Tab-separated table of C-alpha atoms in Angstrom:
chain	number	residue	atom	x	y	z
A	300	UNK	CA	-260.425	78.071	-57.853
A	301	UNK	CA	-263.030	77.629	-54.944
A	302	UNK	CA	-262.644	80.131	-51.645
A	303	UNK	CA	-261.938	78.268	-48.914
A	304	UNK	CA	-265.197	79.799	-47.065
A	305	UNK	CA	-267.218	78.110	-49.755
A	306	UNK	CA	-266.624	74.470	-48.708
A	307	UNK	CA	-266.799	73.802	-52.854
A	308	UNK	CA	-264.929	71.734	-54.749
A	309	UNK	CA	-261.790	73.756	-57.394
A	310	UNK	CA	-263.393	73.304	-60.315
A	311	UNK	CA	-261.495	72.146	-64.391
A	312	UNK	CA	-262.442	73.346	-67.762
A	313	UNK	CA	-260.756	73.120	-70.389
A	314	UNK	CA	-262.270	74.280	-73.759
A	315	UNK	CA	-260.112	76.130	-77.964
A	316	UNK	CA	-262.671	78.590	-77.323
A	317	UNK	CA	-261.869	81.916	-76.593
A	318	UNK	CA	-260.982	82.557	-73.146
A	319	UNK	CA	-264.126	85.222	-72.669
A	320	UNK	CA	-266.396	82.074	-74.426
A	321	UNK	CA	-264.369	79.503	-71.877
A	322	UNK	CA	-264.973	81.974	-69.242
A	323	UNK	CA	-269.307	81.828	-69.672
A	324	UNK	CA	-269.082	77.954	-70.426
A	325	UNK	CA	-267.164	77.122	-66.995
A	326	UNK	CA	-270.176	79.997	-65.152
A	327	UNK	CA	-273.514	77.654	-67.850
A	328	UNK	CA	-271.461	74.498	-65.729
A	329	UNK	CA	-270.890	75.454	-61.851
A	330	UNK	CA	-275.107	77.058	-61.797
A	331	UNK	CA	-276.210	73.990	-64.107
A	332	UNK	CA	-273.888	71.897	-60.922
A	333	UNK	CA	-275.660	73.424	-58.110
A	334	UNK	CA	-272.323	75.597	-57.882
A	335	UNK	CA	-272.556	79.313	-56.195
A	336	UNK	CA	-270.171	81.932	-59.270
A	337	UNK	CA	-270.420	83.663	-55.617
A	338	UNK	CA	-267.933	80.529	-54.008
A	339	UNK	CA	-265.232	80.812	-56.577
A	340	UNK	CA	-262.405	83.124	-57.689
A	341	UNK	CA	-262.653	84.156	-61.549
A	342	UNK	CA	-260.854	81.770	-64.416
A	343	UNK	CA	-257.633	82.037	-64.844
A	344	UNK	CA	-256.328	80.519	-68.218
A	345	UNK	CA	-253.539	77.635	-68.169
A	346	UNK	CA	-250.978	75.970	-69.434
A	347	UNK	CA	-252.699	73.004	-71.097
A	348	UNK	CA	-251.435	69.860	-69.598
A	349	UNK	CA	-251.821	66.666	-71.537
A	350	UNK	CA	-252.763	63.776	-68.230
A	351	UNK	CA	-254.748	61.004	-67.927
A	352	UNK	CA	-257.202	62.940	-65.393
A	353	UNK	CA	-257.724	66.200	-67.516
A	354	UNK	CA	-261.500	65.780	-68.547
A	355	UNK	CA	-262.970	65.778	-72.032
A	356	UNK	CA	-263.209	69.026	-73.705
A	357	UNK	CA	-266.518	70.947	-72.766
A	358	UNK	CA	-266.125	68.392	-69.688
A	359	UNK	CA	-267.004	70.267	-66.277
A	360	UNK	CA	-264.183	68.703	-62.706
A	361	UNK	CA	-264.324	68.628	-60.462
A	362	UNK	CA	-261.466	65.922	-59.293
A	363	UNK	CA	-258.958	67.103	-61.294
A	364	UNK	CA	-257.589	69.035	-58.173
A	365	UNK	CA	-258.016	66.654	-55.909
A	366	UNK	CA	-254.700	64.908	-58.204
A	367	UNK	CA	-252.710	68.118	-59.761
A	368	UNK	CA	-252.134	71.555	-58.511
A	369	UNK	CA	-251.139	75.109	-60.003
A	370	UNK	CA	-247.566	75.355	-59.674
A	371	UNK	CA	-245.786	79.205	-58.127
A	372	UNK	CA	-246.108	79.820	-61.481
A	373	UNK	CA	-250.240	80.591	-61.417
A	374	UNK	CA	-249.681	78.862	-65.345
A	375	UNK	CA	-248.527	74.991	-64.740
A	376	UNK	CA	-250.596	72.393	-63.582
A	377	UNK	CA	-248.902	69.859	-61.241
A	378	UNK	CA	-249.262	66.146	-59.941
A	379	UNK	CA	-249.845	66.811	-56.015
A	380	UNK	CA	-246.492	64.885	-54.477
A	381	UNK	CA	-247.819	61.640	-52.802
A	382	UNK	CA	-250.958	61.399	-54.405
A	383	UNK	CA	-252.587	58.516	-56.615
A	384	UNK	CA	-253.802	58.376	-59.939
A	385	UNK	CA	-256.912	57.016	-60.699
A	386	UNK	CA	-255.185	55.928	-64.277
A	387	UNK	CA	-252.162	54.142	-62.187
A	388	UNK	CA	-254.584	52.503	-59.845
A	389	UNK	CA	-256.971	51.362	-62.507
A	390	UNK	CA	-253.126	49.768	-64.049
A	391	UNK	CA	-252.242	47.885	-60.778
A	392	UNK	CA	-255.128	46.869	-61.200
């Protein structure tokens, strides 16, 4: 999750590595994208959402959180109410 004062977008990464390796990968990909680690809170492990908008394994996404948010349990991803998913737009075309 990006700190509000940073102006950065939230980032999502999924990988089948252990949490420590996933954190290292996330840090590397954030830096590679030009982001500063100080602009982000520590990563958290969540439940795995099975949705079309999930990026490929090992790929950083800065758009996933445009469509999904963590529920109050901070573990489960839910679609943001009122937001049209890109997969829905493509199906309608």
